[in-house]
């Protein structure tokens, strides 16, 4: 079945460290993809000069 | 004084100081109230009846001999069950930690006991503080005193429920995505998420290192300031603790607020909202206008990225903190929390860093707004407390999942780390409380207490204990 999308029936091996089984993988895969898509949209507000220093600014006030 | 559990901290404190009230009687009254109501509410995981009575006797001796320690001396309080208490079980709302007994007190536990507060017990919470309902598969659901069929909100659900019902006079919660403010709003109490770094987290079981904050929940604004006075300050044992001067948070309560400018941010805070919540927010704005404060509507589009930023940072940090539990003891974790932790484990390092970078832009825009406005105003939770066990709710004809909706409006202030107070603003037609949150620049909690106190004076929701 070369044209079947079998990604939903295979779990990346490293995920066993997080006790993810096949049933959970089916739930988690779309959640994970949706989260990644939302993060991609952050490119709209980022430039290459944007640093990751937000939380330290507060401590120094 | 036959209803001592109805007193506020400030009222009780005056009576204790003048020796017109004994801490023993005050603690007894709250233990009786707890016994009468906790079968219905399930607010407490552990009740410390014997040690509370001993501490009350000690407080009585000290006060009678002229050694009054301050406004919390002899005041019965509760701690969310993730604050370390030496020799007392601290479960983190989890089966994994059901027998965990810390060998030391959290910094804030010590702060409060040194101020003379009496700890009645450890309070119910969402497992690992990773959830907004306080429906806990191991210790049962915390129930809302306004309607015991409804959720308290979470994760500090037991704190909200116990303070609201008069089981204790104040409590500590923690707030990573809204966990102090959500139950405060749904249970009708005042909750303060202080500036990130304002209060030590030493000895507080973590969830997300760059978002976690510690704060008080009470029935009045003044009581809240009294509790923050006892716990705020630099602590070298918390690496994110801020070296910032701590003043008396009560000192500006009565200051005139007429010159202040408040911004009401749109559209994010109002695009998914129950009509009754919206109506009460409009009335709250009218009250501010009546107090001579200008409330202006301002558009801030960066808020649209709230869930992307907050979700990836919170879940990744939580998954890292619990990676051993997830690997070795996953079967002992409740299904909802396990799923969230696994979701966090799947977030890539690239996405995490991108979210932290976006956080910089987000915070810059919020801070710029606070150069023009003194306070930002928003609803705390877009809906009143839903029934326990319900997964979704209809808002303006659309079915919305309850989990993400609960924390939708509270996450922005965890991203920025800015101080935010939630105050009750009224009841819905079903007699469920609604909260409003006020945000200021970093380390301006005094201003928030001032504005919230002035609002409270024209509100009908001060120190209200629901009939039950």
Short mmCIF file of C-alpha atoms in Angstrom, two decimals:
data_model
loop_
_atom_site.label_atom_id
_atom_site.label_comp_id
_atom_site.label_asym_id
_atom_site.label_seq_id
_atom_site.Cartn_x
_atom_site.Cartn_y
_atom_site.Cartn_z
CA UNK A 1 0.00 0.00 0.00
CA UNK A 2 2.60 2.55 -1.07
CA UNK A 3 0.17 5.49 -1.28
CA UNK A 4 -1.29 5.12 2.21
CA UNK A 5 -0.39 7.75 4.76
CA UNK A 6 0.83 5.48 7.52
CA UNK A 7 2.20 8.19 9.82
CA UNK A 8 -0.82 7.89 12.11
CA UNK A 9 -0.15 4.21 12.72
CA UNK A 10 3.58 4.57 13.46
CA UNK A 11 5.00 6.24 16.51
CA UNK A 12 8.40 7.93 16.39
CA UNK A 13 10.58 5.67 18.54
CA UNK A 14 11.87 8.40 20.87
CA UNK A 15 8.30 9.12 22.04
CA UNK A 16 8.21 5.94 24.11
CA UNK A 17 10.19 7.98 26.67
CA UNK A 18 6.99 9.94 27.21
CA UNK A 19 4.74 6.88 27.44
CA UNK A 20 2.95 7.74 24.22
CA UNK A 21 1.17 4.73 22.79
CA UNK A 22 -0.57 4.35 19.47
CA UNK A 23 -3.98 5.49 20.74
CA UNK A 24 -2.51 8.63 22.28
CA UNK A 25 -0.40 9.31 19.23
CA UNK A 26 -3.59 9.50 17.19
CA UNK A 27 -4.89 12.23 19.53
CA UNK A 28 -1.57 14.00 19.95
CA UNK A 29 -0.49 14.17 16.32
CA UNK A 30 -3.18 16.67 15.22
CA UNK A 31 -2.76 18.68 18.45
CA UNK A 32 0.95 18.84 17.86
CA UNK A 33 0.52 19.92 14.25
CA UNK A 34 -2.00 22.63 15.22
CA UNK A 35 0.38 23.97 17.88
CA UNK A 36 3.24 24.04 15.39
CA UNK A 37 1.11 25.90 12.85
CA UNK A 38 0.20 28.53 15.47
CA UNK A 39 3.88 29.02 16.32
CA UNK A 40 4.74 29.42 12.63
CA UNK A 41 2.44 32.45 12.54
CA UNK A 42 4.72 34.17 15.07
CA UNK A 43 7.08 34.89 12.15
CA UNK A 44 4.79 37.83 11.37
CA UNK A 45 6.00 39.67 14.47
CA UNK A 46 9.63 38.49 14.50
CA UNK A 47 12.74 39.86 12.87
CA UNK A 48 16.19 38.28 12.92
CA UNK A 49 17.21 40.87 15.54
CA UNK A 50 14.53 39.89 18.05
CA UNK A 51 16.20 38.48 21.13
CA UNK A 52 14.76 36.11 23.67
CA UNK A 53 15.24 38.27 26.73
CA UNK A 54 11.74 39.13 27.88
CA UNK A 55 11.72 37.56 31.26
CA UNK A 56 15.07 39.01 32.30
CA UNK A 57 13.92 42.56 31.52
CA UNK A 58 11.33 42.33 34.27
CA UNK A 59 13.80 41.16 36.92
CA UNK A 60 16.09 44.11 36.24
CA UNK A 61 13.46 46.83 36.55
CA UNK B 1 -19.76 37.73 67.23
CA UNK B 2 -21.44 34.41 66.42
CA UNK B 3 -20.33 34.36 62.77
CA UNK B 4 -16.60 34.77 63.02
CA UNK B 5 -16.01 33.09 59.67
CA UNK B 6 -17.65 36.07 57.97
CA UNK B 7 -15.07 38.57 59.24
CA UNK B 8 -12.45 39.89 56.85
CA UNK B 9 -8.78 39.66 57.85
CA UNK B 10 -8.60 43.39 58.54
CA UNK B 11 -11.73 43.30 60.74
CA UNK B 12 -10.55 40.24 62.68
CA UNK B 13 -7.05 41.63 63.03
CA UNK B 14 -8.27 44.79 64.78
CA UNK B 15 -10.27 42.66 67.25
CA UNK B 16 -7.32 40.33 67.85
CA UNK B 17 -4.95 43.22 68.45
CA UNK B 18 -7.32 44.87 70.92
CA UNK B 19 -7.77 41.47 72.65
CA UNK B 20 -11.53 41.58 72.00
CA UNK B 21 -11.21 38.33 70.05
CA UNK B 22 -9.16 35.24 70.83
CA UNK B 23 -7.25 33.48 68.03
CA UNK B 24 -8.47 30.23 69.60
CA UNK B 25 -12.11 31.20 69.04
CA UNK B 26 -11.36 32.46 65.54
CA UNK B 27 -9.60 29.24 64.53
CA UNK B 28 -12.30 27.11 66.17
CA UNK B 29 -15.02 28.96 64.24
CA UNK B 30 -13.23 28.29 60.97
CA UNK B 31 -12.65 24.62 61.81
CA UNK B 32 -16.38 24.28 62.56
CA UNK B 33 -17.22 26.00 59.27
CA UNK B 34 -14.79 23.68 57.49
CA UNK B 35 -16.38 20.60 59.03
CA UNK B 36 -19.88 21.83 58.14
CA UNK B 37 -19.08 22.56 54.51
CA UNK B 38 -16.16 20.47 53.26
CA UNK B 39 -18.11 17.30 52.57
CA UNK B 40 -19.90 19.38 49.94
CA UNK B 41 -16.96 21.48 48.74
CA UNK B 42 -13.94 19.16 48.95
CA UNK B 43 -11.66 22.20 49.30
CA UNK B 44 -9.06 20.55 51.53
CA UNK B 45 -6.74 17.62 50.87
CA UNK B 46 -5.24 17.76 54.38
CA UNK B 47 -6.73 19.47 57.46
CA UNK B 48 -4.23 20.36 60.20
CA UNK B 49 -6.72 20.62 63.05
CA UNK B 50 -4.41 19.80 65.96
CA UNK B 51 -1.49 21.95 64.88
CA UNK B 52 -3.85 24.82 64.05
CA UNK B 53 -5.35 24.71 67.55
CA UNK B 54 -1.86 24.58 69.12
CA UNK B 55 -0.73 27.52 67.00
CA UNK B 56 -3.87 29.44 67.98
CA UNK B 57 -3.13 28.88 71.68
CA UNK B 58 0.43 30.08 71.13
CA UNK B 59 -0.84 33.17 69.29
CA UNK B 60 -3.25 33.89 72.13
CA UNK B 61 -0.43 33.71 74.69
CA UNK B 62 1.76 36.03 72.61
CA UNK B 63 -0.97 38.62 72.01
CA UNK B 64 -2.08 38.61 75.65
CA UNK B 65 1.52 39.21 76.70
CA UNK B 66 1.79 42.19 74.34
CA UNK B 67 3.74 40.48 71.53
CA UNK B 68 1.39 41.18 68.60
CA UNK B 69 3.26 40.28 65.41
CA UNK B 70 1.11 42.15 62.91
CA UNK B 71 -2.09 41.92 60.94
CA UNK B 72 -1.81 38.20 60.20
CA UNK B 73 -1.22 37.19 63.81
CA UNK B 74 -3.85 34.57 64.70
CA UNK B 75 -5.44 34.60 61.21
CA UNK B 76 -6.46 31.16 59.82
CA UNK B 77 -5.30 30.56 56.26
CA UNK B 78 -4.89 27.71 53.77
CA UNK B 79 -2.10 26.73 51.38
CA UNK B 80 -2.50 25.17 47.95
CA UNK B 81 -1.08 21.67 48.25
CA UNK B 82 2.11 22.43 46.35
CA UNK B 83 3.67 24.68 49.01
CA UNK B 84 6.27 22.78 50.98
CA UNK B 85 5.30 22.38 54.63
CA UNK B 86 7.91 20.73 56.81
CA UNK B 87 6.66 17.38 58.09
CA UNK B 88 3.25 17.71 56.38
CA UNK B 89 2.20 15.72 53.31
CA UNK B 90 2.33 17.80 50.13
CA UNK B 91 0.67 15.95 47.26
CA UNK B 92 0.85 18.46 44.35
CA UNK B 93 -2.64 17.07 43.69
CA UNK B 94 -0.96 13.92 42.39
CA UNK B 95 -1.01 10.22 43.21
CA UNK B 96 2.75 10.11 42.55
CA UNK B 97 3.38 12.47 45.49
CA UNK B 98 0.65 11.18 47.82
CA UNK B 99 3.25 10.32 50.49
CA UNK B 100 5.67 13.17 49.85
CA UNK B 101 6.62 14.93 53.08
CA UNK B 102 8.93 17.93 52.59
CA UNK B 103 11.86 18.40 54.96
CA UNK B 104 11.60 22.18 54.88
CA UNK B 105 9.05 24.96 54.52
CA UNK B 106 8.60 26.99 51.36
CA UNK B 107 9.87 30.56 51.81
CA UNK B 108 6.29 31.87 51.78
CA UNK B 109 5.16 29.22 54.27
CA UNK B 110 7.85 30.53 56.65
CA UNK B 111 6.94 34.14 55.87
CA UNK B 112 3.31 33.52 56.80
CA UNK B 113 3.95 31.52 59.98
CA UNK B 114 6.54 34.06 61.13
CA UNK B 115 3.87 36.74 60.62
CA UNK B 116 1.67 34.71 62.97
CA UNK B 117 -0.75 33.24 60.43
CA UNK B 118 -2.24 29.86 61.36
CA UNK B 119 -2.25 27.20 58.66
CA UNK B 120 -5.53 25.26 58.70
CA UNK B 121 -4.50 22.84 55.98
CA UNK B 122 -3.47 22.04 52.43
CA UNK B 123 -5.86 22.85 49.65
CA UNK B 124 -7.27 20.96 46.69
CA UNK B 125 -5.85 21.69 43.23
CA UNK B 126 -5.68 20.51 39.65
CA UNK B 127 -3.04 17.77 39.40
CA UNK B 128 0.47 19.32 39.09
CA UNK B 129 -1.34 22.72 38.72
CA UNK B 130 -1.67 21.85 35.03
CA UNK B 131 -5.35 22.49 34.38
CA UNK B 132 -8.11 25.02 34.87
CA UNK B 133 -11.00 23.04 36.37
CA UNK B 134 -9.63 21.54 39.65
CA UNK B 135 -11.35 18.34 38.65
CA UNK B 136 -8.87 15.95 40.23
CA UNK B 137 -9.08 12.19 39.52
CA UNK B 138 -7.12 11.34 42.68
CA UNK B 139 -8.65 13.63 45.31
CA UNK B 140 -12.04 14.50 43.78
CA UNK B 141 -13.29 17.77 42.32
CA UNK B 142 -13.16 21.03 44.21
CA UNK B 143 -16.72 22.41 44.18
CA UNK B 144 -17.89 25.98 43.83
CA UNK B 145 -19.60 27.38 46.96
CA UNK B 146 -21.96 29.42 44.74
CA UNK B 147 -23.23 26.21 43.13
CA UNK B 148 -21.65 22.94 44.15
CA UNK B 149 -22.49 21.37 40.79
CA UNK B 150 -20.13 23.85 39.12
CA UNK B 151 -16.35 23.94 38.89
CA UNK B 152 -14.23 26.28 40.98
CA UNK B 153 -11.83 26.96 38.15
CA UNK B 154 -8.21 26.11 38.62
CA UNK B 155 -5.66 25.19 39.23
CA UNK B 156 -5.96 26.79 42.71
CA UNK B 157 -9.56 25.59 43.03
CA UNK B 158 -9.44 24.63 46.70
CA UNK B 159 -7.97 28.04 47.53
CA UNK B 160 -10.84 29.82 45.75
CA UNK B 161 -13.50 27.59 47.22
CA UNK B 162 -12.24 27.68 50.83
CA UNK B 163 -11.83 31.46 50.94
CA UNK B 164 -15.18 32.05 49.25
CA UNK B 165 -17.03 29.72 51.66
CA UNK B 166 -15.44 31.20 54.79
CA UNK B 167 -13.48 28.05 55.65
CA UNK B 168 -10.37 30.19 55.92
CA UNK B 169 -9.73 33.95 55.73
CA UNK B 170 -7.12 33.85 53.00
CA UNK B 171 -5.13 31.37 50.96
CA UNK B 172 -2.16 31.13 48.67
CA UNK B 173 -2.51 29.99 45.08
CA UNK B 174 -0.05 29.86 42.21
CA UNK B 175 -0.56 31.35 38.74
CA UNK B 176 1.18 30.06 35.61
CA UNK B 177 -1.58 30.64 33.05
CA UNK B 178 -4.30 32.07 35.30
CA UNK B 179 -4.48 29.62 38.20
CA UNK B 180 -5.01 32.28 40.87
CA UNK B 181 -7.25 34.59 38.85
CA UNK B 182 -9.54 31.96 37.29
CA UNK B 183 -10.77 30.41 40.57
CA UNK B 184 -10.86 33.88 42.13
CA UNK B 185 -13.24 35.03 39.40
CA UNK B 186 -15.41 31.91 39.41
CA UNK B 187 -15.64 31.76 43.23
CA UNK B 188 -16.14 35.50 43.75
CA UNK B 189 -12.92 36.38 45.61
CA UNK B 190 -9.97 38.71 45.10
CA UNK B 191 -6.83 37.14 43.61
CA UNK B 192 -3.48 38.79 42.96
CA UNK B 193 -0.89 37.48 40.52
CA UNK B 194 2.07 39.66 41.52
CA UNK B 195 4.86 40.70 39.16
CA UNK B 196 7.06 37.77 38.12
CA UNK B 197 9.91 37.72 40.64
CA UNK B 198 8.05 39.70 43.33
CA UNK B 199 7.40 36.67 45.58
CA UNK B 200 9.85 33.82 46.17
CA UNK B 201 9.06 30.42 44.69
CA UNK B 202 11.58 28.60 46.85
CA UNK B 203 9.87 25.43 48.11
CA UNK B 204 6.97 25.75 45.70
CA UNK B 205 6.58 22.75 43.41
CA UNK B 206 7.17 24.18 39.91
CA UNK B 207 5.18 23.86 36.71
CA UNK B 208 6.85 26.31 34.34
CA UNK B 209 10.00 28.12 35.43
CA UNK B 210 9.54 31.24 33.32
CA UNK B 211 5.83 31.67 34.08
CA UNK B 212 5.12 30.50 37.67
CA UNK B 213 4.06 33.13 40.22
CA UNK B 214 2.86 32.95 43.83
CA UNK B 215 0.05 35.10 45.19
CA UNK B 216 -2.76 35.57 47.72
CA UNK B 217 -6.52 34.98 47.46
CA UNK B 218 -8.86 36.75 49.89
CA UNK B 219 -12.38 38.17 50.19
CA UNK B 220 -11.34 41.83 50.18
CA UNK B 221 -8.70 43.91 48.41
CA UNK B 222 -7.26 45.17 51.70
CA UNK B 223 -6.89 41.59 52.99
CA UNK B 224 -5.04 40.71 49.82
CA UNK B 225 -2.57 43.55 50.35
CA UNK B 226 -2.06 42.39 53.94
CA UNK B 227 -1.10 38.92 52.74
CA UNK B 228 1.18 40.21 49.97
CA UNK B 229 2.93 42.39 52.57
CA UNK B 230 3.92 39.20 54.39
CA UNK B 231 5.26 37.25 51.41
CA UNK B 232 6.80 39.76 48.98
CA UNK B 233 10.54 40.32 48.79
CA UNK B 234 13.86 39.21 47.36
CA UNK B 235 15.03 35.68 48.08
CA UNK B 236 18.43 34.48 46.92
CA UNK B 237 17.12 30.92 46.89
CA UNK B 238 14.86 31.71 43.91
CA UNK B 239 17.09 32.59 40.96
CA UNK B 240 14.32 34.63 39.31
CA UNK B 241 13.58 36.62 42.48
CA UNK B 242 13.74 40.36 41.80
CA UNK B 243 15.86 42.75 43.84
CA UNK B 244 13.16 45.37 44.06
CA UNK B 245 12.18 47.41 47.10
CA UNK B 246 9.02 46.25 48.87
CA UNK B 247 6.81 48.96 50.29
CA UNK B 248 3.56 48.66 52.24
CA UNK B 249 0.98 47.50 49.69
CA UNK B 250 -1.79 49.01 51.82
CA UNK B 251 -0.34 52.49 51.84
CA UNK B 252 -2.18 53.83 48.77
CA UNK B 253 -5.57 52.16 49.15
CA UNK B 254 -7.40 55.44 49.70
CA UNK B 255 -5.50 57.50 47.12
CA UNK B 256 -7.60 59.52 44.66
CA UNK B 257 -7.78 57.70 41.31
CA UNK B 258 -9.43 60.46 39.25
CA UNK B 259 -6.31 61.28 37.22
CA UNK B 260 -5.78 57.68 36.11
CA UNK B 261 -6.30 56.34 32.59
CA UNK B 262 -7.60 52.83 32.00
CA UNK B 263 -7.40 50.96 28.68
CA UNK B 264 -9.95 48.36 27.68
CA UNK B 265 -8.17 46.14 25.15
CA UNK B 266 -9.97 44.90 22.07
CA UNK B 267 -10.66 42.71 20.21
CA UNK B 268 -8.93 39.74 21.89
CA UNK B 269 -10.59 40.00 25.30
CA UNK B 270 -14.08 40.30 23.83
CA UNK B 271 -14.18 38.06 20.76
CA UNK B 272 -15.41 35.02 22.72
CA UNK B 273 -17.46 36.16 25.69
CA UNK B 274 -20.70 35.30 27.44
CA UNK B 275 -23.20 38.18 27.11
CA UNK B 276 -23.78 38.36 30.88
CA UNK B 277 -20.03 38.64 31.51
CA UNK B 278 -19.82 41.39 28.90
CA UNK B 279 -22.72 43.23 30.48
CA UNK B 280 -21.06 43.15 33.92
CA UNK B 281 -17.77 44.38 32.44
CA UNK B 282 -19.63 47.32 30.82
CA UNK B 283 -21.20 48.11 34.18
CA UNK B 284 -17.76 47.97 35.83
CA UNK B 285 -16.48 50.48 33.24
CA UNK B 286 -19.46 52.71 34.07
CA UNK B 287 -18.52 52.50 37.75
CA UNK B 288 -14.98 53.65 36.90
CA UNK B 289 -16.43 56.51 34.88
CA UNK B 290 -18.53 57.37 37.92
CA UNK B 291 -15.32 57.45 39.96
CA UNK B 292 -13.94 60.00 37.50
CA UNK B 293 -11.59 57.57 35.72
CA UNK B 294 -11.34 57.62 31.93
CA UNK B 295 -11.79 54.17 30.33
CA UNK B 296 -10.69 54.12 26.68
CA UNK B 297 -10.96 51.29 24.20
CA UNK B 298 -7.62 50.38 22.60
CA UNK B 299 -6.81 47.86 19.88
CA UNK B 300 -3.80 45.60 20.48
CA UNK B 301 -3.39 42.98 17.75
CA UNK B 302 -0.34 41.20 19.20
CA UNK B 303 -2.66 39.57 21.74
CA UNK B 304 -3.85 37.27 18.94
CA UNK B 305 -0.60 35.34 19.43
CA UNK B 306 -1.26 34.71 23.13
CA UNK B 307 -2.16 31.04 22.95
CA UNK B 308 0.70 30.16 20.59
CA UNK B 309 3.29 31.81 22.84
CA UNK B 310 1.89 30.79 26.19
CA UNK B 311 0.95 27.24 25.16
CA UNK B 312 4.33 26.29 23.78
CA UNK B 313 6.33 27.83 26.64
CA UNK B 314 4.14 26.47 29.43
CA UNK B 315 3.74 22.95 28.07
CA UNK B 316 7.40 22.55 27.08
CA UNK B 317 8.64 23.69 30.48
CA UNK B 318 6.07 21.48 32.26
CA UNK B 319 7.02 18.46 30.13
CA UNK B 320 10.69 18.96 30.95
CA UNK B 321 9.97 19.26 34.70
CA UNK B 322 7.85 16.11 34.64
CA UNK B 323 9.86 14.13 32.08
CA UNK B 324 10.84 11.51 34.68
CA UNK B 325 7.24 11.12 35.84
CA UNK B 326 6.10 10.83 32.23
CA UNK B 327 8.74 8.24 31.47
CA UNK B 328 8.47 6.11 34.61
CA UNK B 329 5.07 6.75 36.24
CA UNK B 330 2.73 7.80 33.46
CA UNK B 331 0.06 5.34 34.58
CA UNK B 332 -0.28 7.28 37.84
CA UNK B 333 -1.01 10.61 36.10
CA UNK B 334 -4.59 11.65 35.30
CA UNK B 335 -5.48 11.36 31.61
CA UNK B 336 -6.00 15.10 30.94
CA UNK B 337 -2.73 16.13 32.58
CA UNK B 338 -0.80 13.29 30.98
CA UNK B 339 -2.04 14.36 27.56
CA UNK B 340 -0.92 17.96 28.17
CA UNK B 341 2.52 16.85 29.33
CA UNK B 342 2.90 14.61 26.30
CA UNK B 343 1.81 17.49 24.09
CA UNK B 344 4.57 19.56 25.66
CA UNK B 345 7.11 16.82 25.05
CA UNK B 346 6.30 16.97 21.35
CA UNK B 347 6.98 20.71 20.99
CA UNK B 348 10.26 21.25 19.20
CA UNK B 349 13.13 23.26 20.61
CA UNK B 350 12.81 25.56 17.62
CA UNK B 351 9.16 26.30 18.44
CA UNK B 352 10.00 26.90 22.09
CA UNK B 353 12.72 29.42 21.28
CA UNK B 354 10.56 31.10 18.67
CA UNK B 355 7.84 31.54 21.29
CA UNK B 356 10.32 33.03 23.78
CA UNK B 357 11.51 35.48 21.08
CA UNK B 358 7.93 36.41 20.21
CA UNK B 359 7.39 36.97 23.90
CA UNK B 360 9.91 39.83 23.72
CA UNK B 361 7.88 41.62 21.03
CA UNK B 362 4.64 40.89 22.86
CA UNK B 363 5.99 42.32 26.10
CA UNK B 364 7.41 45.41 24.41
CA UNK B 365 4.00 46.22 22.95
CA UNK B 366 2.22 45.72 26.27
CA UNK B 367 4.80 47.84 28.08
CA UNK B 368 4.51 50.59 25.46
CA UNK B 369 0.77 50.69 26.07
CA UNK B 370 1.44 51.10 29.78
CA UNK B 371 3.43 54.26 29.02
CA UNK B 372 0.10 55.85 28.02
CA UNK B 373 -2.32 54.04 30.31
CA UNK B 374 -1.97 53.32 34.03
CA UNK B 375 -4.11 50.21 34.09
CA UNK B 376 -5.41 47.65 31.57
CA UNK B 377 -8.91 46.29 32.20
CA UNK B 378 -10.34 42.98 30.98
CA UNK B 379 -12.72 40.21 32.01
CA UNK B 380 -10.90 37.49 33.93
CA UNK B 381 -12.78 34.51 32.49
CA UNK B 382 -15.10 34.81 29.47
CA UNK B 383 -17.82 32.60 30.99
CA UNK B 384 -19.25 31.95 34.46
CA UNK B 385 -18.44 28.63 36.17
CA UNK B 386 -19.65 25.71 34.02
CA UNK B 387 -20.96 22.44 35.49
CA UNK B 388 -18.39 19.88 36.67
CA UNK B 389 -17.56 17.34 33.97
CA UNK B 390 -18.79 19.44 31.06
CA UNK B 391 -16.27 19.60 28.19
CA UNK B 392 -17.68 22.43 26.11
CA UNK B 393 -19.98 25.42 26.42
CA UNK B 394 -22.03 27.43 23.95
CA UNK B 395 -20.97 31.06 23.69
CA UNK B 396 -22.90 33.29 21.30
CA UNK B 397 -24.13 30.26 19.34
CA UNK B 398 -20.70 28.60 19.01
CA UNK B 399 -19.58 25.52 20.92
CA UNK B 400 -16.28 26.27 22.70
CA UNK B 401 -14.06 23.73 24.55
CA UNK B 402 -13.94 24.72 28.21
CA UNK B 403 -10.25 23.98 28.89
CA UNK B 404 -8.71 26.56 26.54
CA UNK B 405 -11.52 29.05 27.17
CA UNK B 406 -10.88 29.18 30.91
CA UNK B 407 -7.32 30.51 30.58
CA UNK B 408 -7.77 32.44 27.33
CA UNK B 409 -7.88 35.85 29.00
CA UNK B 410 -5.43 35.22 31.84
CA UNK B 411 -2.44 33.94 29.84
CA UNK B 412 -1.33 37.35 28.49
CA UNK B 413 -0.26 38.53 31.95
CA UNK B 414 1.82 35.41 32.53
CA UNK B 415 3.62 35.98 29.25
CA UNK B 416 4.44 39.55 30.28
CA UNK B 417 4.96 38.82 33.96
CA UNK B 418 2.98 41.96 34.77
CA UNK B 419 1.03 42.19 38.04
CA UNK B 420 -2.70 41.57 37.70
CA UNK B 421 -5.52 41.51 40.21
CA UNK B 422 -8.88 39.83 39.71
CA UNK B 423 -11.81 41.38 41.60
CA UNK B 424 -15.46 40.27 41.71
CA UNK B 425 -17.78 42.59 39.78
CA UNK B 426 -21.18 40.97 40.12
CA UNK B 427 -23.36 37.90 39.73
CA UNK B 428 -25.03 36.41 36.66
CA UNK B 429 -28.76 35.63 36.57
CA UNK B 430 -27.81 32.13 37.82
CA UNK B 431 -26.07 33.75 40.80
CA UNK B 432 -22.56 32.84 39.66
CA UNK B 433 -19.74 35.35 40.25
CA UNK B 434 -17.89 37.17 37.48
CA UNK B 435 -14.44 38.73 37.78
CA UNK B 436 -12.56 41.62 36.19
CA UNK B 437 -8.78 41.77 35.96
CA UNK B 438 -6.67 44.91 36.24
CA UNK B 439 -3.05 44.98 35.04
CA UNK B 440 -0.33 47.59 35.66
CA UNK B 441 3.35 48.08 34.91
CA UNK B 442 5.79 45.75 36.63
CA UNK B 443 6.12 46.12 40.41
CA UNK B 444 3.15 48.51 40.66
CA UNK B 445 0.95 46.25 42.83
CA UNK B 446 0.26 49.23 45.11
CA UNK B 447 -1.49 50.98 42.23
CA UNK B 448 -3.60 47.90 41.49
CA UNK B 449 -4.66 47.63 45.13
CA UNK B 450 -5.54 51.32 45.09
CA UNK B 451 -7.71 51.05 41.96
CA UNK B 452 -9.30 47.74 43.01
CA UNK B 453 -10.07 49.06 46.51
CA UNK B 454 -11.75 52.18 45.12
CA UNK B 455 -13.80 49.98 42.79
CA UNK B 456 -14.70 47.64 45.64
CA UNK B 457 -16.10 50.60 47.61
CA UNK B 458 -18.76 51.19 44.95
CA UNK B 459 -19.32 47.46 44.33
CA UNK B 460 -21.77 45.12 46.03
CA UNK B 461 -19.32 42.21 45.97
CA UNK B 462 -17.06 42.92 48.96
CA UNK B 463 -16.57 40.06 51.42
CA UNK B 464 -19.63 38.14 50.23
CA UNK B 465 -19.96 34.56 51.45
CA UNK B 466 -22.51 32.56 49.43
CA UNK B 467 -25.38 30.95 51.34
CA UNK B 468 -24.82 27.20 51.73
#
